[in-house]
mmCIF file of C-alpha atoms in Angstrom:
data_model
loop_
_atom_site.group_PDB
_atom_site.id
_atom_site.type_symbol
_atom_site.label_atom_id
_atom_site.label_comp_id
_atom_site.label_asym_id
_atom_site.label_seq_id
_atom_site.Cartn_x
_atom_site.Cartn_y
_atom_site.Cartn_z
ATOM 1 C CA MET P 27 -7.986 -6.259 41.630
ATOM 2 C CA ARG P 28 -9.928 -7.012 38.417
ATOM 3 C CA PRO P 29 -12.451 -4.482 37.109
ATOM 4 C CA THR P 30 -16.031 -5.635 36.942
ATOM 5 C CA ALA P 31 -17.608 -6.388 33.555
ATOM 6 C CA PRO P 32 -19.685 -3.145 33.429
ATOM 7 C CA LEU P 33 -16.610 -1.062 34.289
ATOM 8 C CA SER P 34 -14.542 -2.857 31.630
ATOM 9 C CA LEU P 35 -17.285 -2.302 29.064
ATOM 10 C CA ALA P 36 -17.560 1.402 29.947
ATOM 11 C CA LEU P 37 -13.781 1.837 29.687
ATOM 12 C CA PHE P 38 -13.705 0.031 26.332
ATOM 13 C CA ALA P 39 -16.572 2.198 24.992
ATOM 14 C CA ALA P 40 -14.891 5.412 26.167
ATOM 15 C CA LEU P 41 -11.587 4.482 24.522
ATOM 16 C CA ALA P 42 -13.248 3.302 21.312
ATOM 17 C CA LEU P 43 -15.387 6.416 20.911
ATOM 18 C CA ALA P 44 -12.811 8.993 22.025
ATOM 19 C CA PRO P 45 -11.389 9.550 18.515
ATOM 20 C CA LEU P 46 -14.883 10.419 17.238
ATOM 21 C CA VAL P 47 -15.323 13.352 19.614
ATOM 22 C CA PRO P 48 -13.817 16.646 18.392
ATOM 23 C CA ALA P 49 -10.997 17.968 20.559
ATOM 24 C CA ALA P 50 -11.756 21.076 22.604
ATOM 25 C CA ASP P 51 -9.519 23.138 20.306
ATOM 26 C CA GLY P 52 -10.667 21.342 17.123
ATOM 27 C CA PRO P 53 -13.399 22.209 14.647
ATOM 28 C CA LYS P 54 -16.717 23.299 16.096
ATOM 29 C CA PRO P 55 -20.111 22.266 14.706
ATOM 30 C CA SER P 56 -21.847 24.948 12.669
ATOM 31 C CA GLU P 57 -24.878 25.347 10.481
ATOM 32 C CA ALA P 58 -22.587 25.404 7.429
ATOM 33 C CA ASN P 59 -21.372 21.894 8.243
ATOM 34 C CA ASP P 60 -24.926 20.530 8.496
ATOM 35 C CA LYS P 61 -25.209 20.052 4.736
ATOM 36 C CA LEU P 62 -22.223 17.660 4.751
ATOM 37 C CA VAL P 63 -23.094 15.664 7.862
ATOM 38 C CA GLY P 64 -24.069 12.128 6.899
ATOM 39 C CA SER P 65 -22.920 9.190 4.769
ATOM 40 C CA TRP P 66 -21.678 9.691 1.210
ATOM 41 C CA LYS P 67 -20.838 7.202 -1.555
ATOM 42 C CA LEU P 68 -18.269 8.127 -4.189
ATOM 43 C CA THR P 69 -19.936 7.815 -7.617
ATOM 44 C CA THR P 70 -17.459 9.374 -10.049
ATOM 45 C CA ALA P 71 -13.924 10.684 -9.813
ATOM 46 C CA LYS P 72 -11.067 12.060 -11.863
ATOM 47 C CA TYR P 73 -7.524 12.025 -10.534
ATOM 48 C CA ARG P 74 -4.813 13.864 -12.468
ATOM 49 C CA GLY P 75 -7.523 14.589 -15.079
ATOM 50 C CA GLN P 76 -8.167 10.888 -15.752
ATOM 51 C CA GLU P 77 -11.504 9.142 -15.111
ATOM 52 C CA PHE P 78 -11.112 6.644 -12.296
ATOM 53 C CA PRO P 79 -12.502 3.204 -13.204
ATOM 54 C CA PHE P 80 -14.381 2.005 -10.127
ATOM 55 C CA PRO P 81 -14.030 -1.736 -9.592
ATOM 56 C CA GLU P 82 -17.474 -3.278 -9.032
ATOM 57 C CA THR P 83 -16.070 -5.239 -6.105
ATOM 58 C CA PHE P 84 -15.322 -2.139 -3.975
ATOM 59 C CA THR P 85 -17.349 0.701 -2.444
ATOM 60 C CA THR P 86 -15.945 4.047 -1.272
ATOM 61 C CA MET P 87 -17.821 5.753 1.567
ATOM 62 C CA LYS P 88 -17.174 8.974 3.474
ATOM 63 C CA ILE P 89 -18.865 9.441 6.849
ATOM 64 C CA VAL P 90 -19.016 13.083 7.928
ATOM 65 C CA THR P 91 -19.846 14.383 11.400
ATOM 66 C CA ALA P 92 -19.644 17.959 12.661
ATOM 67 C CA GLY P 93 -15.952 18.666 12.059
ATOM 68 C CA ARG P 94 -14.670 15.092 11.462
ATOM 69 C CA TYR P 95 -14.664 12.628 8.560
ATOM 70 C CA VAL P 96 -13.738 9.006 7.914
ATOM 71 C CA LEU P 97 -13.228 7.528 4.455
ATOM 72 C CA VAL P 98 -13.433 3.755 3.982
ATOM 73 C CA ILE P 99 -12.962 1.636 0.860
ATOM 74 C CA TYR P 100 -14.299 -1.863 1.359
ATOM 75 C CA GLY P 101 -14.945 -4.974 -0.691
ATOM 76 C CA LYS P 102 -18.139 -6.922 -1.246
ATOM 77 C CA ASP P 103 -16.772 -9.494 1.200
ATOM 78 C CA GLY P 104 -16.600 -6.831 3.936
ATOM 79 C CA SER P 105 -12.813 -6.505 3.940
ATOM 80 C CA VAL P 106 -11.406 -2.996 4.328
ATOM 81 C CA ALA P 107 -8.968 -2.069 1.571
ATOM 82 C CA ARG P 108 -8.239 1.467 2.805
ATOM 83 C CA ALA P 109 -9.290 3.773 5.590
ATOM 84 C CA SER P 110 -8.411 7.355 6.432
ATOM 85 C CA GLY P 111 -9.822 10.305 8.266
ATOM 86 C CA GLY P 112 -9.285 13.475 10.201
ATOM 87 C CA SER P 113 -10.845 16.873 10.703
ATOM 88 C CA TYR P 114 -12.454 19.239 8.235
ATOM 89 C CA ARG P 115 -13.950 22.669 8.020
ATOM 90 C CA LEU P 116 -16.333 24.249 5.568
ATOM 91 C CA VAL P 117 -16.162 27.988 4.928
ATOM 92 C CA GLY P 118 -18.407 29.227 2.148
ATOM 93 C CA ASP P 119 -17.661 27.028 -0.849
ATOM 94 C CA THR P 120 -14.259 25.908 0.455
ATOM 95 C CA TYR P 121 -14.040 22.440 1.989
ATOM 96 C CA GLU P 122 -10.741 21.818 3.761
ATOM 97 C CA GLU P 123 -9.879 18.456 5.264
ATOM 98 C CA THR P 124 -6.803 17.687 7.313
ATOM 99 C CA PRO P 125 -5.903 13.982 7.179
ATOM 100 C CA GLU P 126 -4.807 12.593 10.548
ATOM 101 C CA PHE P 127 -4.659 8.837 9.904
ATOM 102 C CA SER P 128 -4.592 6.470 6.959
ATOM 103 C CA THR P 129 -3.749 2.948 5.899
ATOM 104 C CA THR P 130 -2.410 4.229 2.558
ATOM 105 C CA GLU P 131 1.264 3.998 1.594
ATOM 106 C CA GLY P 132 2.888 7.403 1.232
ATOM 107 C CA PHE P 133 0.437 8.990 3.676
ATOM 108 C CA GLU P 134 3.201 11.002 5.366
ATOM 109 C CA ALA P 135 3.170 13.387 2.367
ATOM 110 C CA LEU P 136 -0.400 14.464 3.285
ATOM 111 C CA LYS P 137 -0.538 13.906 7.056
ATOM 112 C CA SER P 138 -1.581 16.983 9.030
ATOM 113 C CA LYS P 139 -1.549 19.145 5.876
ATOM 114 C CA PRO P 140 -4.848 20.869 5.034
ATOM 115 C CA GLN P 141 -6.212 19.743 1.643
ATOM 116 C CA SER P 142 -8.430 22.426 0.128
ATOM 117 C CA PHE P 143 -11.277 21.896 -2.346
ATOM 118 C CA HIS P 144 -13.938 23.995 -4.048
ATOM 119 C CA CYS P 145 -17.185 22.372 -2.939
ATOM 120 C CA LYS P 146 -20.897 22.516 -3.650
ATOM 121 C CA VAL P 147 -23.872 20.466 -2.564
ATOM 122 C CA GLU P 148 -26.713 20.139 -5.061
ATOM 123 C CA GLY P 149 -29.586 18.099 -3.674
ATOM 124 C CA ASP P 150 -28.111 14.698 -2.782
ATOM 125 C CA LYS P 151 -24.824 15.314 -4.629
ATOM 126 C CA TRP P 152 -21.623 16.680 -3.116
ATOM 127 C CA ILE P 153 -19.146 17.853 -5.737
ATOM 128 C CA HIS P 154 -15.633 18.955 -4.961
ATOM 129 C CA ASP P 155 -12.413 19.579 -6.806
ATOM 130 C CA GLY P 156 -8.962 20.847 -5.968
ATOM 131 C CA THR P 157 -5.274 20.068 -5.920
ATOM 132 C CA LEU P 158 -3.722 18.089 -3.079
ATOM 133 C CA THR P 159 -0.542 19.364 -1.445
ATOM 134 C CA SER P 160 1.157 16.470 -3.279
ATOM 135 C CA GLY P 161 0.197 18.144 -6.591
ATOM 136 C CA MET P 162 -2.461 15.602 -7.622
ATOM 137 C CA THR P 163 -5.685 17.120 -8.990
ATOM 138 C CA VAL P 164 -8.934 15.690 -7.640
ATOM 139 C CA GLU P 165 -12.511 15.925 -8.970
ATOM 140 C CA GLU P 166 -15.057 13.857 -7.030
ATOM 141 C CA VAL P 167 -18.834 13.471 -7.019
ATOM 142 C CA TRP P 168 -20.386 11.902 -3.927
ATOM 143 C CA GLU P 169 -24.006 10.859 -3.527
ATOM 144 C CA ARG P 170 -25.790 10.954 -0.200
ATOM 145 C CA ALA P 171 -26.144 7.388 1.061
ATOM 146 C CA ASP P 172 -28.468 8.309 3.944
ATOM 147 C CA LYS P 173 -31.211 10.238 2.181
ATOM 148 C CA LYS P 174 -32.574 12.877 4.550
#
């Protein structure tokens, strides 16, 4: 017996959107998270203390929902160079993300390990810095892409 088109569409939508819904035991939405919810574009970064030269042909975006994030680096032609994401929590000025998936080589070193950053939001800028569990230092400035 073949499912009808509406049933197939509903099943496809449920499976496609399931990863975007926080698990029952995962992070819960809170007022503290509200200031991060939205779309962010990476504008400047230092890794290991060195300025990162952003190629003009790529854009780095982070989409944040209540308790989840997705990071995507894509080219002007629409091709995705990298993608990653997972859960996060914000407590005071500490932003902690736990990567769950990635297209990056060597991801196993970070997978399921909380990465902690000092964080502040000033107007439309989100600034955070910290040291990854791999030992790499990170300083990033994001600008809100969806001005509220």
